[in-house]
Short mmCIF file of C-alpha atoms in Angstrom, two decimals:
data_model
loop_
_atom_site.label_atom_id
_atom_site.label_comp_id
_atom_site.label_asym_id
_atom_site.label_seq_id
_atom_site.Cartn_x
_atom_site.Cartn_y
_atom_site.Cartn_z
CA MET A 16 18.55 56.33 148.12
CA VAL A 17 21.63 58.24 149.22
CA LYS A 18 23.12 61.21 147.42
CA THR A 19 26.69 60.77 146.27
CA ALA A 20 29.04 62.21 148.87
CA ARG A 21 32.30 60.84 147.38
CA THR A 22 32.89 59.05 150.71
CA PRO A 23 32.28 55.30 150.32
CA LEU A 24 29.11 54.51 152.21
CA ARG A 25 29.71 52.48 155.36
CA PRO A 26 26.87 51.96 157.86
CA ASP A 27 29.28 52.13 160.81
CA ARG A 28 30.34 55.63 159.82
CA LEU A 29 26.85 57.08 159.63
CA ARG A 30 25.66 59.17 162.54
CA ALA A 31 22.03 60.14 162.91
CA LEU A 32 20.97 63.77 162.99
CA ASN A 33 18.18 65.33 165.02
CA LEU A 34 18.00 62.54 167.56
CA PRO A 35 15.16 63.07 170.04
CA ALA A 36 15.83 63.77 173.74
CA LYS A 37 13.68 62.54 176.60
CA VAL A 38 11.68 65.26 178.31
CA ALA A 39 9.02 65.60 180.98
CA VAL A 40 5.67 66.96 179.76
CA THR A 41 2.49 67.94 181.57
CA THR A 42 -0.69 67.20 179.66
CA ASP A 43 -4.30 68.27 179.96
CA ALA A 44 -7.34 66.02 180.38
CA ALA A 45 -7.36 65.26 176.66
CA GLY A 46 -3.71 64.18 176.72
CA ARG A 47 -2.47 67.23 174.85
CA PRO A 48 0.85 68.72 176.03
CA THR A 49 0.58 71.93 178.00
CA ILE A 50 3.96 72.40 179.75
CA VAL A 51 7.42 71.15 178.77
CA HIS A 52 9.77 70.75 181.74
CA ARG A 53 13.43 71.29 180.92
CA GLU A 54 16.57 71.83 182.94
CA GLU A 55 16.67 75.44 181.78
CA GLY A 56 13.10 76.00 182.99
CA ASP A 57 9.50 75.16 182.19
CA LEU A 58 8.00 76.32 178.93
CA GLN A 59 4.27 76.69 178.23
CA VAL A 60 2.89 75.25 175.02
CA GLU A 61 1.40 78.33 173.31
CA GLU A 62 0.00 76.61 170.25
CA ILE A 63 -0.42 73.09 168.92
CA ARG A 64 -0.07 73.38 165.14
CA GLU A 65 -0.73 69.73 164.32
CA ILE A 66 -1.13 66.31 165.95
CA TRP A 67 -0.63 63.01 164.21
CA ARG A 68 0.03 59.42 165.04
CA ILE A 69 2.28 56.89 163.35
CA ASP A 70 2.22 53.14 163.64
CA ASP A 71 5.23 51.69 161.92
CA GLU A 72 7.56 48.69 161.76
CA TRP A 73 5.04 46.36 163.37
CA TRP A 74 7.10 43.49 161.93
CA ARG A 75 10.19 44.58 163.91
CA SER A 76 9.98 46.47 167.18
CA PRO A 77 6.76 48.46 166.77
CA ILE A 78 7.05 52.23 166.60
CA ILE A 79 3.82 53.72 167.90
CA ARG A 80 4.05 57.44 168.53
CA CYS A 81 1.75 60.35 168.88
CA TYR A 82 3.44 63.51 167.52
CA ALA A 83 2.61 67.14 168.21
CA ASP A 84 4.05 70.09 166.33
CA VAL A 85 3.97 72.83 168.96
CA VAL A 86 5.03 76.39 169.50
CA LEU A 87 6.43 77.10 172.97
CA SER A 88 6.32 80.38 174.84
CA GLY A 89 8.89 82.68 173.28
CA GLY A 90 7.97 81.48 169.80
CA LYS A 91 10.19 78.40 169.57
CA ARG A 92 8.77 75.60 167.45
CA VAL A 93 9.54 71.99 168.42
CA ILE A 94 8.24 68.49 167.79
CA LEU A 95 7.03 66.57 170.84
CA TYR A 96 6.02 62.96 170.70
CA GLN A 97 4.82 60.40 173.17
CA ASP A 98 5.99 56.84 172.67
CA LEU A 99 2.75 54.93 173.17
CA VAL A 100 4.64 51.75 174.09
CA SER A 101 6.76 53.20 176.93
CA LEU A 102 4.55 56.32 177.49
CA ASP A 103 7.71 58.49 177.57
CA TRP A 104 7.76 61.95 176.01
CA TRP A 105 10.52 63.04 173.63
CA ILE A 106 11.48 66.33 172.05
CA GLN A 107 13.29 67.12 168.79
CA ARG A 108 13.70 69.85 166.19
CA PRO A 109 11.13 70.12 163.37
CA MET B 2 43.15 82.13 127.85
CA ALA B 3 40.98 83.39 130.72
CA THR B 4 39.93 87.03 130.48
CA SER B 5 39.35 89.08 133.61
CA THR B 6 35.86 90.55 133.83
CA PRO B 7 35.71 94.23 134.80
CA ARG B 8 33.99 94.79 138.16
CA PRO B 9 30.52 96.29 137.76
CA LEU B 10 29.76 99.78 139.11
CA THR B 11 27.79 99.92 142.36
CA SER B 12 25.93 102.58 144.30
CA ASP B 13 24.63 102.57 147.87
CA LEU B 14 22.19 105.42 147.29
CA ALA B 15 19.39 103.87 145.27
CA ALA B 16 16.34 105.16 143.44
CA CYS B 17 13.68 102.55 142.78
CA CYS B 18 11.51 103.34 139.76
CA TRP B 19 8.39 101.23 139.81
CA ILE B 20 5.64 101.06 137.22
CA PRO B 21 3.06 98.62 138.60
CA GLN B 22 1.16 96.46 136.12
CA PHE B 23 3.72 97.33 133.46
CA ALA B 24 2.17 95.16 130.72
CA LEU B 25 -1.24 96.68 131.33
CA HIS B 26 0.22 100.17 131.12
CA CYS B 27 1.97 99.31 127.85
CA GLU B 28 -1.35 98.15 126.42
CA GLU B 29 -3.02 101.37 127.63
CA ALA B 30 -0.23 103.39 126.00
CA ARG B 31 -0.79 101.81 122.58
CA HIS B 32 -4.57 101.31 122.92
CA PRO B 33 -5.80 104.43 124.76
CA GLY B 34 -8.95 103.71 126.70
CA PHE B 35 -8.11 100.03 127.26
CA THR B 36 -8.10 100.40 131.04
CA THR B 37 -11.04 102.82 131.36
CA GLY B 38 -13.28 99.84 132.13
CA PRO B 39 -12.62 96.33 133.43
CA SER B 40 -9.73 94.92 131.43
CA ALA B 41 -7.00 92.33 131.73
CA VAL B 42 -3.96 91.01 129.91
CA LEU B 43 -3.81 87.25 129.41
CA SER B 44 -0.92 85.28 130.82
CA PRO B 45 1.97 84.80 128.36
CA ASP B 46 2.48 81.25 129.69
CA ASP B 47 -1.16 80.14 129.74
CA ALA B 48 -3.64 82.06 127.63
CA ARG B 49 -6.55 80.57 129.60
CA LYS B 50 -5.62 82.63 132.66
CA VAL B 51 -5.56 86.35 133.28
CA TRP B 52 -2.28 87.96 134.25
CA GLN B 53 -2.47 91.69 134.92
CA VAL B 54 -5.82 93.13 135.85
CA SER B 55 -7.05 96.75 135.79
CA ARG B 56 -8.36 98.35 138.99
CA HIS B 57 -11.91 98.41 137.58
CA ALA B 58 -11.73 94.65 137.15
CA ARG B 59 -10.17 94.18 140.60
CA ARG B 60 -13.06 96.11 142.11
CA VAL B 61 -15.52 93.48 140.93
CA GLY B 62 -13.35 90.65 142.17
CA VAL B 63 -11.21 89.65 139.18
CA ARG B 64 -7.77 88.52 140.35
CA SER B 65 -4.53 87.60 138.66
CA GLY B 66 -4.31 83.85 137.98
CA MET B 67 -8.07 83.36 137.51
CA THR B 68 -9.27 81.54 134.44
CA VAL B 69 -10.85 83.61 131.69
CA SER B 70 -14.25 82.06 132.28
CA GLN B 71 -14.12 82.91 136.01
CA ALA B 72 -13.05 86.45 135.22
CA ILE B 73 -15.81 86.97 132.65
CA GLY B 74 -18.31 85.52 135.08
CA LEU B 75 -17.41 88.31 137.52
CA ALA B 76 -17.09 91.05 134.88
CA PRO B 77 -19.11 90.32 131.71
CA SER B 78 -17.80 93.48 130.05
CA LEU B 79 -14.17 92.50 130.71
CA LYS B 80 -11.84 93.48 127.86
CA LEU B 81 -9.10 90.93 127.27
CA CYS B 82 -5.83 91.30 125.47
CA GLU B 83 -3.25 88.68 124.54
CA ALA B 84 0.16 89.25 126.06
CA ASP B 85 2.87 90.69 123.83
CA PRO B 86 6.01 90.05 125.89
CA VAL B 87 8.35 91.16 123.11
CA HIS B 88 6.68 94.56 123.07
CA TYR B 89 6.78 94.89 126.87
CA ASP B 90 10.41 93.88 126.84
CA GLU B 91 11.17 96.47 124.16
CA ARG B 92 9.41 99.18 126.16
CA PHE B 93 11.28 98.13 129.29
CA SER B 94 14.60 98.05 127.43
CA GLY B 95 13.84 101.56 126.16
CA LEU B 96 13.20 102.65 129.72
CA LEU B 97 16.50 101.13 130.86
CA ALA B 98 18.36 102.82 128.01
CA ALA B 99 16.80 106.20 128.92
CA LEU B 100 17.74 105.74 132.59
CA THR B 101 21.30 104.83 131.58
CA ASP B 102 21.55 108.41 130.29
CA VAL B 103 20.80 109.60 133.84
CA SER B 104 23.14 107.23 135.71
CA PRO B 105 25.66 104.58 134.62
CA VAL B 106 24.45 102.30 137.43
CA VAL B 107 21.12 100.81 136.38
CA GLU B 108 19.89 97.46 137.65
CA PRO B 109 16.64 95.98 136.32
CA ALA B 110 14.80 94.00 139.01
CA GLU B 111 11.73 92.75 137.13
CA LEU B 112 9.42 93.97 134.37
CA GLY B 113 8.38 97.45 135.47
CA ARG B 114 10.85 97.83 138.32
CA VAL B 115 14.38 99.16 138.01
CA PHE B 116 16.96 100.53 140.44
CA VAL B 117 19.09 103.53 139.56
CA GLY B 118 22.30 104.28 141.45
CA LEU B 119 22.60 107.92 142.56
CA ASP B 120 26.06 107.98 144.13
CA GLY B 121 28.19 110.75 142.69
CA LEU B 122 25.44 112.37 140.60
CA GLU B 123 25.29 115.63 142.59
CA GLY B 124 27.86 117.22 140.31
CA ILE B 125 25.82 116.33 137.23
CA HIS B 126 22.18 116.77 138.22
CA GLY B 127 22.30 118.55 141.57
CA ASN B 128 20.55 117.56 144.79
CA VAL B 129 18.37 114.48 145.22
CA GLU B 130 15.20 116.26 144.09
CA ARG B 131 16.92 117.34 140.87
CA GLN B 132 18.20 113.81 140.35
CA ILE B 133 14.62 112.53 140.67
CA GLU B 134 13.53 115.13 138.12
CA ALA B 135 16.20 113.80 135.76
CA ILE B 136 14.89 110.26 136.26
CA GLN B 137 11.30 111.40 135.60
CA CYS B 138 12.54 113.16 132.46
CA GLY B 139 14.26 109.95 131.38
CA VAL B 140 11.04 108.01 131.88
CA ARG B 141 9.13 110.58 129.79
CA ASN B 142 11.80 110.34 127.09
CA ALA B 143 11.33 106.60 126.99
CA GLU B 144 7.58 107.06 126.82
CA CYS B 145 7.60 109.72 124.10
CA GLY B 146 10.55 108.30 122.17
CA VAL B 147 12.16 111.73 121.91
CA GLU B 148 14.81 113.51 123.91
CA ILE B 149 13.56 116.56 125.72
CA ALA B 150 16.34 118.61 127.26
CA ASN B 151 14.44 121.85 127.70
CA SER B 152 13.00 121.98 131.21
CA SER B 153 10.26 124.44 130.28
CA LEU B 154 9.19 122.12 127.49
CA ASN B 155 9.26 119.38 130.08
CA SER B 156 6.80 121.14 132.32
CA ALA B 157 4.62 121.95 129.31
CA LEU B 158 4.40 118.25 128.65
CA ASP B 159 4.16 117.37 132.32
CA THR B 160 1.05 115.54 133.37
CA PRO B 161 0.58 114.62 137.01
CA HIS B 162 0.06 110.99 136.07
CA SER B 163 1.99 109.93 133.03
CA ALA B 164 0.79 106.97 131.01
CA LEU B 165 3.51 104.91 132.69
CA GLY B 166 2.56 106.13 136.23
CA VAL B 167 6.09 105.76 137.59
CA ARG B 168 6.56 105.79 141.36
CA ILE B 169 10.00 106.62 142.69
CA GLY B 170 11.54 105.85 146.07
CA VAL B 171 15.01 107.03 147.11
CA ALA B 172 16.97 105.62 150.04
CA ARG B 173 20.26 104.07 151.03
CA GLY B 174 19.95 100.45 149.88
CA LYS B 175 17.62 98.78 147.40
CA PHE B 176 15.14 97.34 149.92
CA ILE B 177 14.27 100.66 151.58
CA ALA B 178 14.16 102.38 148.16
CA TRP B 179 11.69 99.74 146.97
CA VAL B 180 9.49 100.13 150.06
CA ALA B 181 9.57 103.92 149.58
CA ALA B 182 8.54 103.53 145.91
CA SER B 183 5.63 101.31 146.90
CA ARG B 184 4.44 104.08 149.24
CA ALA B 185 4.65 106.78 146.56
CA LYS B 186 1.63 107.89 144.54
CA PRO B 187 1.71 107.43 140.73
CA GLY B 188 3.96 110.08 139.21
CA SER B 189 5.33 111.07 142.62
CA PHE B 190 8.27 110.16 144.85
CA VAL B 191 9.24 109.42 148.46
CA ILE B 192 12.71 110.15 149.83
CA VAL B 193 13.98 108.39 152.96
CA ARG B 194 16.78 110.61 154.24
CA GLN B 195 19.86 109.16 155.88
CA GLY B 196 19.24 108.61 159.60
CA THR B 197 15.47 108.24 159.22
CA GLU B 198 15.53 104.71 157.75
CA ARG B 199 14.68 102.98 161.04
CA ALA B 200 11.72 105.25 161.75
CA PHE B 201 10.45 104.74 158.19
CA LEU B 202 10.77 100.96 158.33
CA ASP B 203 9.23 100.65 161.80
CA ALA B 204 5.90 101.88 160.49
CA GLN B 205 5.75 99.42 157.57
CA GLN B 206 3.71 96.25 157.52
CA LEU B 207 5.33 92.81 157.31
CA ALA B 208 4.02 92.37 153.78
CA VAL B 209 6.79 94.64 152.41
CA LEU B 210 9.34 91.92 153.24
CA PRO B 211 10.13 89.19 150.67
CA LEU B 212 8.04 86.55 152.52
CA ASP B 213 6.44 83.30 151.47
CA THR B 214 2.84 82.76 152.55
CA ASP B 215 3.64 80.23 155.26
CA THR B 216 6.28 82.43 156.92
CA HIS B 217 3.95 85.43 156.77
CA ARG B 218 1.19 83.44 158.43
CA ARG B 219 3.53 82.21 161.17
CA LEU B 220 4.77 85.72 161.88
CA LEU B 221 1.20 87.00 162.14
CA ARG B 222 0.36 84.18 164.53
CA LEU B 223 3.29 85.20 166.68
CA GLY B 224 1.56 88.57 167.02
CA LEU B 225 3.96 90.39 164.68
CA SER B 226 2.39 92.72 162.16
CA THR B 227 4.94 95.48 161.55
CA LEU B 228 8.67 95.62 160.92
CA ARG B 229 9.04 97.26 164.35
CA ASP B 230 7.56 94.15 165.98
CA LEU B 231 9.96 91.89 164.09
CA SER B 232 13.09 93.94 164.69
CA ALA B 233 12.25 94.21 168.42
CA LEU B 234 12.87 90.45 168.73
CA PRO B 235 16.42 89.16 169.25
CA GLU B 236 18.05 88.26 165.92
CA GLU B 237 19.10 84.84 167.25
CA ALA B 238 15.50 83.98 168.17
CA VAL B 239 14.22 84.75 164.69
CA THR B 240 17.12 82.82 163.12
CA SER B 241 16.51 79.74 165.25
CA GLN B 242 12.89 79.61 164.12
CA PHE B 243 13.19 80.58 160.49
CA GLY B 244 16.81 79.79 159.63
CA ASP B 245 18.94 81.90 157.30
CA ALA B 246 15.82 83.28 155.65
CA GLY B 247 14.72 84.55 159.06
CA ARG B 248 18.07 86.20 159.68
CA LYS B 249 17.81 88.00 156.35
CA LEU B 250 14.25 89.15 157.12
CA TRP B 251 15.28 90.42 160.54
CA ARG B 252 18.22 92.34 159.11
CA LEU B 253 16.01 93.90 156.44
CA ALA B 254 13.40 94.88 159.02
CA ALA B 255 16.05 96.41 161.29
CA GLY B 256 17.51 98.43 158.42
CA LYS B 257 20.88 96.72 158.84
CA VAL B 258 21.13 95.69 155.20
CA VAL B 259 22.26 98.17 152.58
CA GLU B 260 22.09 96.29 149.29
CA PRO B 261 23.88 98.40 146.70
CA VAL B 262 22.59 98.87 143.19
CA VAL B 263 24.83 96.86 140.86
CA GLY B 264 25.11 98.23 137.35
CA ARG B 265 24.52 95.76 134.59
CA ARG B 266 26.94 95.16 131.79
CA VAL B 267 25.35 95.38 128.36
CA PRO B 268 27.42 93.51 125.81
CA GLU B 269 26.44 93.95 122.19
CA PRO B 270 24.06 91.10 121.32
CA ILE B 271 24.30 88.80 118.33
CA VAL B 272 20.94 88.74 116.56
CA GLN B 273 19.72 86.30 113.92
CA SER B 274 16.19 86.21 112.52
CA LEU B 275 14.12 84.11 110.18
CA THR B 276 10.92 85.37 108.58
CA PHE B 277 8.37 82.92 107.19
CA TYR B 278 6.53 83.72 103.98
CA THR B 279 3.40 82.18 105.45
CA PRO B 280 2.90 81.87 109.22
CA VAL B 281 3.86 78.49 110.62
CA ALA B 282 2.17 76.73 113.54
CA GLU B 283 3.61 73.22 113.54
CA ARG B 284 5.75 72.77 116.65
CA GLU B 285 8.39 70.42 115.24
CA PHE B 286 8.93 72.67 112.25
CA LEU B 287 9.38 75.66 114.56
CA VAL B 288 11.97 73.77 116.62
CA GLN B 289 13.90 72.97 113.43
CA ALA B 290 13.66 76.60 112.40
CA PHE B 291 14.99 77.69 115.81
CA SER B 292 17.82 75.20 115.34
CA ARG B 293 18.75 76.77 112.00
CA VAL B 294 18.67 80.30 113.40
CA LEU B 295 20.67 79.24 116.45
CA THR B 296 23.30 77.61 114.23
CA LEU B 297 23.68 80.86 112.30
CA ALA B 298 23.95 82.87 115.54
CA LEU B 299 26.60 80.53 116.98
CA ALA B 300 28.56 80.73 113.72
CA HIS B 301 28.75 84.53 113.95
CA PRO B 302 32.41 85.72 113.90
CA ARG B 303 31.91 87.81 117.05
CA ARG B 304 30.94 84.70 118.97
CA THR B 305 34.30 83.03 118.25
CA GLY B 306 36.16 82.32 121.50
CA TRP B 307 33.08 82.97 123.68
CA ARG B 308 30.44 80.79 125.28
CA VAL B 309 26.82 81.84 125.53
CA ARG B 310 25.64 82.84 129.01
CA GLU B 311 22.31 84.42 128.12
CA LEU B 312 19.99 83.60 125.24
CA ARG B 313 16.68 85.15 124.17
CA ALA B 314 14.25 83.58 121.74
CA GLU B 315 11.46 85.72 120.31
CA ALA B 316 8.60 84.77 118.04
CA LYS B 317 6.31 87.25 116.36
CA ILE B 318 2.88 85.64 116.17
CA GLU B 319 0.22 86.68 113.68
CA HIS B 320 -2.49 89.11 114.82
CA GLY B 321 -0.03 91.16 116.88
CA ALA B 322 0.87 88.72 119.65
CA SER B 323 4.37 87.52 120.54
CA TRP B 324 6.26 84.88 122.48
CA LEU B 325 9.45 85.39 124.44
CA ALA B 326 11.79 83.06 126.31
CA THR B 327 14.96 84.09 128.12
CA PHE B 328 17.57 81.67 129.42
CA THR B 329 20.50 82.47 131.70
CA LEU B 330 22.93 79.56 131.82
CA LYS B 331 24.80 78.83 135.03
CA ASP B 332 27.24 76.85 132.89
CA PRO B 333 27.81 78.87 129.69
CA THR B 334 28.07 76.82 126.53
CA ALA B 335 28.46 77.10 122.79
CA THR B 336 26.93 73.67 122.09
CA LEU B 337 23.92 73.77 119.79
CA ASP B 338 22.26 70.67 121.26
CA ARG B 339 22.25 72.05 124.82
CA LEU B 340 20.80 75.38 123.78
CA LEU B 341 18.22 73.74 121.55
CA ALA B 342 17.15 71.40 124.36
CA LEU B 343 16.35 74.45 126.51
CA LEU B 344 14.25 75.94 123.73
CA ARG B 345 12.43 72.70 123.05
CA THR B 346 11.55 72.27 126.74
CA ARG B 347 10.28 75.84 127.00
CA ILE B 348 8.12 75.45 123.89
CA GLU B 349 6.56 72.36 125.44
CA GLN B 350 5.95 74.10 128.75
CA ALA B 351 4.65 77.37 127.28
CA PRO B 352 3.42 76.63 123.75
CA LEU B 353 3.11 79.38 121.18
CA THR B 354 -0.45 80.58 120.96
CA GLY B 355 -0.65 81.07 117.21
CA ALA B 356 1.10 80.77 113.88
CA VAL B 357 4.55 82.33 113.80
CA GLU B 358 5.57 84.98 111.30
CA LYS B 359 9.14 85.60 112.44
CA LEU B 360 11.71 83.94 114.73
CA THR B 361 14.59 85.78 116.34
CA ILE B 362 17.49 84.52 118.42
CA LEU B 363 19.53 86.99 120.47
CA LEU B 364 22.74 85.97 122.23
CA THR B 365 22.95 88.71 124.84
CA ASP B 366 25.68 87.70 127.29
CA PHE B 367 28.87 85.71 126.98
CA ALA B 368 31.60 84.06 128.99
CA PRO B 369 35.15 83.65 127.78
CA GLY B 370 36.52 80.38 126.47
CA THR B 371 35.22 77.53 124.29
CA THR B 372 36.46 73.95 124.48
CA GLU B 373 36.56 73.50 120.73
CA LEU B 374 38.64 76.57 119.95
CA GLN B 375 40.94 76.82 122.96
CA LEU B 376 42.10 73.30 123.61
CA PHE B 377 44.87 74.39 125.91
CA ALA B 378 42.94 77.19 127.54
CA ARG B 379 42.67 76.95 131.31
CA ASP B 380 39.13 76.87 132.68
CA ALA B 381 39.32 79.36 135.56
CA GLY B 382 36.26 77.89 137.26
CA ALA B 383 37.62 74.33 137.28
CA GLU B 384 40.96 75.58 138.60
CA ALA B 385 39.26 77.37 141.49
CA ARG B 386 37.26 74.24 142.34
CA ALA B 387 40.42 72.09 142.25
CA ARG B 388 42.21 74.56 144.54
CA ARG B 389 39.32 74.48 147.01
CA ARG B 390 39.35 70.69 147.03
CA ASP B 391 43.10 70.63 147.69
CA ALA B 392 42.70 73.10 150.55
CA LEU B 393 39.89 71.03 152.07
CA ARG B 394 41.89 67.83 151.70
CA THR B 395 44.87 69.38 153.50
CA ALA B 396 42.68 70.79 156.27
CA ALA B 397 40.90 67.45 156.79
CA HIS B 398 44.24 65.62 156.94
CA GLU B 399 45.66 68.05 159.52
CA ILE B 400 42.55 67.82 161.69
CA ARG B 401 42.70 64.04 161.64
CA LEU B 402 46.38 64.08 162.60
CA ARG B 403 45.88 66.58 165.42
CA PHE B 404 42.70 65.25 166.99
CA ARG B 405 42.95 61.56 165.98
CA ARG B 406 39.43 61.64 164.51
CA PRO B 407 37.68 63.55 161.79
CA PHE B 408 35.66 66.62 162.71
CA LEU B 409 34.47 67.47 159.22
CA HIS B 410 31.25 65.85 158.05
CA HIS B 411 28.78 65.83 155.20
CA VAL B 412 25.04 65.94 155.82
CA ILE B 413 23.51 63.35 153.52
CA GLU B 414 19.97 62.30 152.84
CA VAL B 415 19.23 58.81 154.07
CA GLN B 416 15.43 58.54 154.00
CA PRO B 417 14.19 62.07 153.36
CA TRP B 418 10.62 60.75 152.98
CA SER B 419 10.65 59.04 156.40
CA ARG B 420 7.93 59.93 158.89
CA LEU B 421 10.55 59.71 161.64
CA PRO B 422 12.60 62.96 161.52
CA GLU B 423 15.71 61.31 162.98
CA ARG B 424 15.93 58.95 160.02
CA ARG B 425 15.86 61.54 157.27
CA TYR B 426 19.43 62.80 157.37
CA ALA B 427 22.75 61.58 158.71
CA LEU B 428 26.30 62.76 159.17
CA ILE B 429 29.12 61.03 157.35
CA ASP B 430 32.83 61.75 157.62
CA PHE B 431 34.06 64.21 155.06
CA GLU B 432 36.47 62.85 152.47
CA PRO B 433 37.37 65.23 149.66
#
C-alpha cells in the first residue's frame, strides 16, 4: 500500500532508503558483536538492546539474517546484522 | 472577503502559575475536608478509574489511572468524587479572567497551569516581586469571587497556603518559568533572574523536560541524569540519535529556547442551551437534542459570515456531576453534520455517566468566511497552498533544466510493516 504522492507510481523511479552498508565486525565467543571496524575508526559496542533473527522469502532467494540493535561508544544507535548465508556483516540506521 | 487577524500580544518574561491537582483542589474548595484523608476524583472519561489523588492516598500507594477497586483495596477509607469538568473549567476560566486584570498576555497551558506575560508591567505594578503580588492577589480574587484592592485587607486575608495552593515561577521563557514554578512551595514563588538561567537549569533533573518514557529511559542509560549532562553533549550528537525531538530537548536543557507567552484572543462566545423537564439518559435522544441546540447556535445572527473553529459541549448531569467536550477544528466549518459527527464520536468514546438535566453548546472561536454565504469569497488558505505549489513547480522545473535530472524527492511508504528496514520507505521523484 503506497500513500498518494501525486507522482504516478513507476517501479523504475523508486529508490530505496536506508540501504545497509557492508562492515567488518569483531564478535565474542557467543557470536555477539563487540567492535565495529569503520574507515573513520573502530567503535566499541557499548550495549546490545535487542537481538532477533528473520527467515524470509524462502521461496525466492532466502533472507536469513541475525539482527542486533546496538549502541556504540559515543551513544550512537545502529542496526547491525549478519547475513547467515554469506556470513557478511552489514550496518544501517534504525 | 478575507479578514486579517490581529497579531496576538507576546511577552518574553513569563510567570507560570501552577495549581497542581486542580480538580482535587476545586473539590476541596467546595467540600472542605475532602482531602484531609485519602481521597480521589474519578476520571471524567472513565468513571471506573481514579484521576487525581490526594497525598494521603498517594502515601498508601494509590496512583492516578488505577481502577476504583484497586484503589479501595489499598485505601479502604478512600473518599471518591465524580468529576465535574464544567465546574473545574468555570473555576479555571475565572482564574484566567482574574489574571487578565493583571496582564493582557495570558496563555492557558492546561487545567491548573497558566502563563502570564510580565513584559512592560513595571510601570503598572512595580518590580517583579510586586508583579507576583498582583498575580497572587488575582488568584485570591478568583478564589473569593470578590475584588480586593486594599493591600492591608489582602494581608488580613492572606493565608500561607491558599485553598488553591498556587506556585509561581518567573523567568525569561515559558519552559524555565514552568520549571521554576514546579520548584516553588505552595503559595510561594521562585524567580530565575536574567543571566542565572543556565546555572538554574544545570541543577535540574531530566524529568523536567517534556520527555516520553522511552526517551527518558535511553537518556538515563547513556548516563545522563541532569540537564547539565545533556547540554554538555554536542547538539549534533543528540540530534542524530533522537531526531528533531532531541534537538528541541537539547536546546531546552541548554537554555537556548525562550518561548514567549502568547496572549489568547477571547472572542465573545455564542451560547445555546436546552433544559429537560425530566433528566434524559438515552444516548440517541441526547444526540438529537445536541443536534437541535447546535442548529440554533449555528443560526445565531452573530455567526453569519463566520466558520466555527472551537466548539464546547457541556451537559449538566443529575446529582451534581457534569460532562464536557471541547473541539478545536483544524479546518473550521459551519456544517451541522461535521460538528455533530464530532459530538457523536466523543459521546461514544466517553459516555455520559448519568441522566442529563441540561445541554449547552458554546461556539467559542471563529474563522472568517463561509462557503454558503460568500460564494465569491477567496479562501486565503487555498490561495496560499496554490501559490506554494506554483513555486515548487517552477523550482522543480528549473532544477531539472539545470542539472538534467530531478533533485527533489518525496519519501513514500512502500512496506512500512516490513521486517527489513530498507524496504519500508523509498524515494520517488517530486512532481507537484
